[in-house]
Coordinates of N, CA and C in Angstrom, one line a residue:
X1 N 118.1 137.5 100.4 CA 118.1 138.6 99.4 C 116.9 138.4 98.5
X2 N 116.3 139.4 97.6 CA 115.9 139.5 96.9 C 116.0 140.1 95.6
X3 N 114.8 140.1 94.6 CA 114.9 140.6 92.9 C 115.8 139.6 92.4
X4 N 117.0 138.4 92.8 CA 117.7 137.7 91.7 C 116.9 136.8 91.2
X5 N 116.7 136.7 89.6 CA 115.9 135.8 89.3 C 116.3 134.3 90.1
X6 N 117.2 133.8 90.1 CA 117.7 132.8 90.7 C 117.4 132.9 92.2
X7 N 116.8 133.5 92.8 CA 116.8 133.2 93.7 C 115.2 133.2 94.2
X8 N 114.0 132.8 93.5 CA 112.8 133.3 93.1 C 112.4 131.8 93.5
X9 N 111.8 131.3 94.0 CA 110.9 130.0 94.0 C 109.6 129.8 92.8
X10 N 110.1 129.0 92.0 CA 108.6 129.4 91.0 C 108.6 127.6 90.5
X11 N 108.6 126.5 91.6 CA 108.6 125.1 90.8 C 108.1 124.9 92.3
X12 N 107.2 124.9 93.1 CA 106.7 124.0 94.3 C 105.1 123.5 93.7
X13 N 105.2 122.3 95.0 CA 104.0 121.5 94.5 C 103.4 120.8 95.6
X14 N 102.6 120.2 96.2 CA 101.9 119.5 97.2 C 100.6 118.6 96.3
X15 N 100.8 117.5 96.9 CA 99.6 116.9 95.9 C 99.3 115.3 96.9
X16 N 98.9 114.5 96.4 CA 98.1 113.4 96.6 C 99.0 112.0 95.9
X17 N 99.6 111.1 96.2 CA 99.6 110.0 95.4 C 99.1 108.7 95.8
X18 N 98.6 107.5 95.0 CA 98.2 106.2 95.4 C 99.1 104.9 95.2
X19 N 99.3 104.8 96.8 CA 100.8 103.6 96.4 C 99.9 102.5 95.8
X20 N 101.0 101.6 95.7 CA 100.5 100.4 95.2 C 101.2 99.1 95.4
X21 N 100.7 97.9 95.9 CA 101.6 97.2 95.7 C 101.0 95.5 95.5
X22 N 101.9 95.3 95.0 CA 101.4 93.9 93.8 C 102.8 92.5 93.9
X23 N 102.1 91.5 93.9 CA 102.6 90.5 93.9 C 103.5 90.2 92.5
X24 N 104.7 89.5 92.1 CA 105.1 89.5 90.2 C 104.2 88.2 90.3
X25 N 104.1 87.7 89.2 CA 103.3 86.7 88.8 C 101.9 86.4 89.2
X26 N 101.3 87.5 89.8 CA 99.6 87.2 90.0 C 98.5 88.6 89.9
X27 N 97.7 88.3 90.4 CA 96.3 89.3 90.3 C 96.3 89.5 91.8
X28 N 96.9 89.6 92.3 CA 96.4 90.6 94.0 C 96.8 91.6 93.8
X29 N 96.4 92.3 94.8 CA 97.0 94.1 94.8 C 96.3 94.4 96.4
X30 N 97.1 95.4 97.0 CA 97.0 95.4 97.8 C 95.7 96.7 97.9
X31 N 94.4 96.9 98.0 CA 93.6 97.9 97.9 C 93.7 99.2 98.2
X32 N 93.6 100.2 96.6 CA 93.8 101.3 97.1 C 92.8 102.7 97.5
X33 N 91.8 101.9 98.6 CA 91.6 102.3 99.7 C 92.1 102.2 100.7
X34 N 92.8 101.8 100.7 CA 94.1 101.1 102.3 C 95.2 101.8 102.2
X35 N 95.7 102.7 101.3 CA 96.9 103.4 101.4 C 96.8 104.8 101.0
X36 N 97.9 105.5 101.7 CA 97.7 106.9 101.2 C 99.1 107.3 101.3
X37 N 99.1 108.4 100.1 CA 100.5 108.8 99.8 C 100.1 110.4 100.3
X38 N 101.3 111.3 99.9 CA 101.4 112.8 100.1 C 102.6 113.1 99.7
X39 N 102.8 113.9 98.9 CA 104.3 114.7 97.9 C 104.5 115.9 98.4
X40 N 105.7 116.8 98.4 CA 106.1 117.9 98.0 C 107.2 117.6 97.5
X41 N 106.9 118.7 96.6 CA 108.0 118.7 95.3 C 108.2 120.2 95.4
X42 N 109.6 120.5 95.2 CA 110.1 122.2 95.0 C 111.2 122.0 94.0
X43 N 111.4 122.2 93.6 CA 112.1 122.3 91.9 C 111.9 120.7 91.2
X44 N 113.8 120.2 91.4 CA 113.5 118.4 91.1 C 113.7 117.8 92.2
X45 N 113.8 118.3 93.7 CA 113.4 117.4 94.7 C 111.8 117.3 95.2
X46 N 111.6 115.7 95.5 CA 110.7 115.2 96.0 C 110.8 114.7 96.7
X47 N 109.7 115.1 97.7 CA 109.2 114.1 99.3 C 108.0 113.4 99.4
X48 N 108.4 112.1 99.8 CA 107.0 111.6 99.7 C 106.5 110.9 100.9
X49 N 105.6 110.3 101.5 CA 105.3 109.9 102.9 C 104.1 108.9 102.1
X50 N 103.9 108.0 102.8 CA 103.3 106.6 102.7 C 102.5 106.1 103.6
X51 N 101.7 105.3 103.5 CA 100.8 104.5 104.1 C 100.0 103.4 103.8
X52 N 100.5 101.5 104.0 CA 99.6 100.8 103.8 C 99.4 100.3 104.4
X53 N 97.7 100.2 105.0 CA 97.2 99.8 106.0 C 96.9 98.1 106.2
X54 N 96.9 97.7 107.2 CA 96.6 96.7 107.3 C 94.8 96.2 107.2
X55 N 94.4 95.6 106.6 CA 93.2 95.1 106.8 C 92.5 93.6 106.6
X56 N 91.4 93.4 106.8 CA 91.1 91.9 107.0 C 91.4 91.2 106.0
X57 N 92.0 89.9 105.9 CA 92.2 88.9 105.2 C 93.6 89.3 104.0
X58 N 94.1 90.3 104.7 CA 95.0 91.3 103.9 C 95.6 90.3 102.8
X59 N 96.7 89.0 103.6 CA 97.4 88.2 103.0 C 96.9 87.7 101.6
X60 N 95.6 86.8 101.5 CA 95.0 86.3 100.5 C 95.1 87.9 99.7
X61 N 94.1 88.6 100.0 CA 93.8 89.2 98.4 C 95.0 90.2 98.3
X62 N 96.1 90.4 99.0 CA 97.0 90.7 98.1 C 97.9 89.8 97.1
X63 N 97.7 88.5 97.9 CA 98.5 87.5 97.1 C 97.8 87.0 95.8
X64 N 96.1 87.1 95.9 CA 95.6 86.3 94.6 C 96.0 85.3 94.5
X65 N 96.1 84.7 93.0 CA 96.7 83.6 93.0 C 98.5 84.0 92.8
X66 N 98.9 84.3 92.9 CA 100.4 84.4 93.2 C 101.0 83.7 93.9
X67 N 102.1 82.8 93.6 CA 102.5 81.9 94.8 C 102.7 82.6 95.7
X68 N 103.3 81.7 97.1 CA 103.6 82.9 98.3 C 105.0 82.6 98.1
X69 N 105.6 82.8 97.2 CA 107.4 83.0 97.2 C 107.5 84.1 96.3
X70 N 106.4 84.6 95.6 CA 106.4 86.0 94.6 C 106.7 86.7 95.4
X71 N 107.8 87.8 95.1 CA 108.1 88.9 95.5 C 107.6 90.0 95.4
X72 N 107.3 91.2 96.3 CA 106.2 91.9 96.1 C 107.0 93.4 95.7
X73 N 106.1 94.1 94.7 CA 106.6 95.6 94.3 C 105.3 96.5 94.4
X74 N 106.4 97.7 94.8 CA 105.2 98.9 95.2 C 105.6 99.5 93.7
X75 N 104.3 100.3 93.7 CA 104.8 101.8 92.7 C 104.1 102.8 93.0
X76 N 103.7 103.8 92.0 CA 102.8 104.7 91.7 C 103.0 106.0 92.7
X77 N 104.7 106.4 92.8 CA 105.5 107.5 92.9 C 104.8 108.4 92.0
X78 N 104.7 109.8 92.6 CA 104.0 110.6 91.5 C 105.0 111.2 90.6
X79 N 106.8 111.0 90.5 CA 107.4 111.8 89.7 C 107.9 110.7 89.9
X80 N 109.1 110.2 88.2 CA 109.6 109.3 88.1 C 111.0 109.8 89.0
X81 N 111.7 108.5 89.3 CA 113.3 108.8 89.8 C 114.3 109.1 89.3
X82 N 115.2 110.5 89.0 CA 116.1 110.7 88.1 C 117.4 109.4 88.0
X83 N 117.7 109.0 89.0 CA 118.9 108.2 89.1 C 118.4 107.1 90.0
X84 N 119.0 106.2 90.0 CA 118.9 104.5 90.8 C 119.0 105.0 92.2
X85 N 118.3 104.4 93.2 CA 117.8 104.8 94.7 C 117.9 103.6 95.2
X86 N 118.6 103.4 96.5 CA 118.3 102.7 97.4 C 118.0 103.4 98.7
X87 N 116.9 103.6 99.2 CA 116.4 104.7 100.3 C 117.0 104.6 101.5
X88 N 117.1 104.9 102.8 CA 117.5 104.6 103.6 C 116.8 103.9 104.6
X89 N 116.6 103.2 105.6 CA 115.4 102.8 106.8 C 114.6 103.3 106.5
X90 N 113.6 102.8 106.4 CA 111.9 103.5 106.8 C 111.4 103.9 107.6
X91 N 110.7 105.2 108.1 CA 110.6 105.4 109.3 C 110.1 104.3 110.4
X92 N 108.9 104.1 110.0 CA 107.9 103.3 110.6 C 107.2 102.5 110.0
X93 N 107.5 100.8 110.5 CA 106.9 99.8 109.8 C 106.7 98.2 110.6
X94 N 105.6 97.8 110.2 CA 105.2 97.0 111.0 C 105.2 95.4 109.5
X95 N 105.4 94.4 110.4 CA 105.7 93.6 109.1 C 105.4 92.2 109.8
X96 N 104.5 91.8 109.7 CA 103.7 89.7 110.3 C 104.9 89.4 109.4
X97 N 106.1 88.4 109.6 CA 106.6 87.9 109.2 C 107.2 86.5 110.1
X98 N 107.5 85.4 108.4 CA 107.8 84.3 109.9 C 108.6 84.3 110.8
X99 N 108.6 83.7 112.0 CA 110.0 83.3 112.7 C 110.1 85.2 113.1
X100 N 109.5 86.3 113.4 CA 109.4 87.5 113.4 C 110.2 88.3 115.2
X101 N 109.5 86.8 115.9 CA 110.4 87.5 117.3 C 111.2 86.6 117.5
X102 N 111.8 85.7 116.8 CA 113.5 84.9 117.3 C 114.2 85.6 116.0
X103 N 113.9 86.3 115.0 CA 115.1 86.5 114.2 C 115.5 88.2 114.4
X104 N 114.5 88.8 115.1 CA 114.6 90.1 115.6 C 113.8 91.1 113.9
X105 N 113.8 92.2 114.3 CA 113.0 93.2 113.3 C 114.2 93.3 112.1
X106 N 113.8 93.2 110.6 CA 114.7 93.3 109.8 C 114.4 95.1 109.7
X107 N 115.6 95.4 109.0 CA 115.3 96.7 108.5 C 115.0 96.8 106.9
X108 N 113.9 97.5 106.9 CA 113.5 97.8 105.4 C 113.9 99.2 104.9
X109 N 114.2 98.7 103.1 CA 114.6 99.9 102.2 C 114.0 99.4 101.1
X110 N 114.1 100.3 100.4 CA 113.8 100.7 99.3 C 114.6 100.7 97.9
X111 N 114.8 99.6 96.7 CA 115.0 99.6 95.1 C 114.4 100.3 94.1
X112 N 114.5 101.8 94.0 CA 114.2 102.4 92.6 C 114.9 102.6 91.5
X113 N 114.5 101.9 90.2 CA 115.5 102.3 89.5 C 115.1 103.5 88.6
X114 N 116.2 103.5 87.9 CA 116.6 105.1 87.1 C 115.0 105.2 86.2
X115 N 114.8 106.0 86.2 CA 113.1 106.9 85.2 C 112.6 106.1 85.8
X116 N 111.9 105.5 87.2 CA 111.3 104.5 87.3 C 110.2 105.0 88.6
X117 N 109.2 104.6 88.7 CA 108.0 105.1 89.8 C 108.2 104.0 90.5
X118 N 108.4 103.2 90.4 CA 108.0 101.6 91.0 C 109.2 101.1 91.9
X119 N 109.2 100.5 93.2 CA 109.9 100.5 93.9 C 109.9 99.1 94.4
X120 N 110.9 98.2 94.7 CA 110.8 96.9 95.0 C 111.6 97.1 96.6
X121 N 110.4 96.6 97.3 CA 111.2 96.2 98.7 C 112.0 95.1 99.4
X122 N 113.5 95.6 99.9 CA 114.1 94.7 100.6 C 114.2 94.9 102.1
X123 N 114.7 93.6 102.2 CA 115.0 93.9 103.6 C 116.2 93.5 104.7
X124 N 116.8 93.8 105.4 CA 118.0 93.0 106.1 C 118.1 92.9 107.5
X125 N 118.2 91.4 107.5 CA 118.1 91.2 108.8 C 119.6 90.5 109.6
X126 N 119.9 91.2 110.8 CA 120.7 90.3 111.4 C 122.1 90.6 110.7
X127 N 122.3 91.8 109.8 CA 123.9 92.1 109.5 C 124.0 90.9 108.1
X128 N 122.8 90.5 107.5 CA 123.1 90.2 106.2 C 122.5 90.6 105.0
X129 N 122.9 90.1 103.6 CA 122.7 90.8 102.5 C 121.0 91.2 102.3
X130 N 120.7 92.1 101.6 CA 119.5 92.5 101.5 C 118.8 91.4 100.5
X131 N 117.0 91.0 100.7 CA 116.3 90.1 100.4 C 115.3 90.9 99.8
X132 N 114.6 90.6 98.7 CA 113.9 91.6 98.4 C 112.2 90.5 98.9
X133 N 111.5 91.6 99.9 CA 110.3 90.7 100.1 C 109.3 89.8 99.3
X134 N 109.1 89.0 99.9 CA 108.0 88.2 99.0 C 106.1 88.3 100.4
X135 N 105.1 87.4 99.3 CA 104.2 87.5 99.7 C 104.4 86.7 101.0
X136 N 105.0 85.5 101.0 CA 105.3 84.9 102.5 C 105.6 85.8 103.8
X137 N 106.1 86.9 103.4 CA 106.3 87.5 104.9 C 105.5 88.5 105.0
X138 N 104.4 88.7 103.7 CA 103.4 89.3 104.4 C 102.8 89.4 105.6
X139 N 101.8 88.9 105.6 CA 101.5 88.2 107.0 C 100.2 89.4 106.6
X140 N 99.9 89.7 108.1 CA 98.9 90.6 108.0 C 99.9 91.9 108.5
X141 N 100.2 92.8 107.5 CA 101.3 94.2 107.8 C 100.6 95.8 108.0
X142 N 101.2 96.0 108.0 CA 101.2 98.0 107.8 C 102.6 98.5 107.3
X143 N 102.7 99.5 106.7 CA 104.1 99.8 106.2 C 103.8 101.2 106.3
X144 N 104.5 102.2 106.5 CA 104.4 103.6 106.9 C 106.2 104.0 106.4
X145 N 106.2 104.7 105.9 CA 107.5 105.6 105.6 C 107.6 106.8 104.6
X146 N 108.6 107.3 104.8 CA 108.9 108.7 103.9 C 110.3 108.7 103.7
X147 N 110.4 109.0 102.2 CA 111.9 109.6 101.6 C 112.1 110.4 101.0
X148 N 113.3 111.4 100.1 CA 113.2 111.9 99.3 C 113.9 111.7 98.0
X149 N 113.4 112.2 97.0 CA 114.4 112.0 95.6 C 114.2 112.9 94.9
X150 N 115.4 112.6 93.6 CA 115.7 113.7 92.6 C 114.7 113.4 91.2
X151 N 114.0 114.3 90.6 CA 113.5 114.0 89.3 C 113.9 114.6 88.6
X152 N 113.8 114.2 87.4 CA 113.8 115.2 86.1 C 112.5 116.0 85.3
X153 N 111.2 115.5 86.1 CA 110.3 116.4 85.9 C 110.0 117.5 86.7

């Protein structure tokens, strides 16, 4: 139907964002010429799609000096998250981690909290509790996925 104000699309958006992701306790970062984001937004839902690419010597300079037991967080969601998120499976993701073909592929998600851009990744493997990654299982990776969420902008 048409003419109901309510029923009018007047809040869409397509745009560009730059993940990010960083070791706690150090100066690496994972370079953001190596990743690529992409949003749409239509009122307060948002969709977002990801990409961090793997490249040479990835491990060191994301870790910097950061021990390799620091745990690693992404951010730089282009709309903050209205409520606390644990995302579901990631589409597609590749992950150098130790012990990687006797302990089988963990499944990865995602920790957003409430008004928050920044996302801390866990992971579960083998039917036990979720681990949130550190620089050790980096390895040399790629991470590829898409979700969606609620904003309040």
């Amino acid at each position: 139907a048409s003419g109901g104000t309510s029923e009018l699309l007047d809040d869409y958006e397509e745009g560009t964002w730059t993940p990010t992701m960083t070791p706690s306790g150090g100066n690496g970062a994972w370079p953001s010429n190596q990743t690529t984001g992409y949003y749409t937004k239509v009122g307060n839902l948002v969709h977002v799609h990801f990409r961090y690419e793997n490249f040479s010597n990835q491990y060191n300079v994301v870790k910097g000096n950061a021990s390799s037991s620091a745990v690693l967080n992404m951010g730089g969601l282009p709309f903050a998250v209205q409520h606390f998120l644990y995302t579901p499976h990631l589409a597609t993701w590749g992950w150098n981690y130790p012990d990687s073909k006797t302990t089988a592929t963990p499944s990865l998600y995602l920790y957003i909290a409430d008004n928050s851009t920044n996302m801390a990744p866990y992971y579960v493997r083998d039917n036990t509790g979720g681990q949130q990654a550190s620089v050790n299982e980096l390895g040399q990776a790629y991470l590829r996925g898409q979700f969606s969420y609620f904003t309040t902008s």
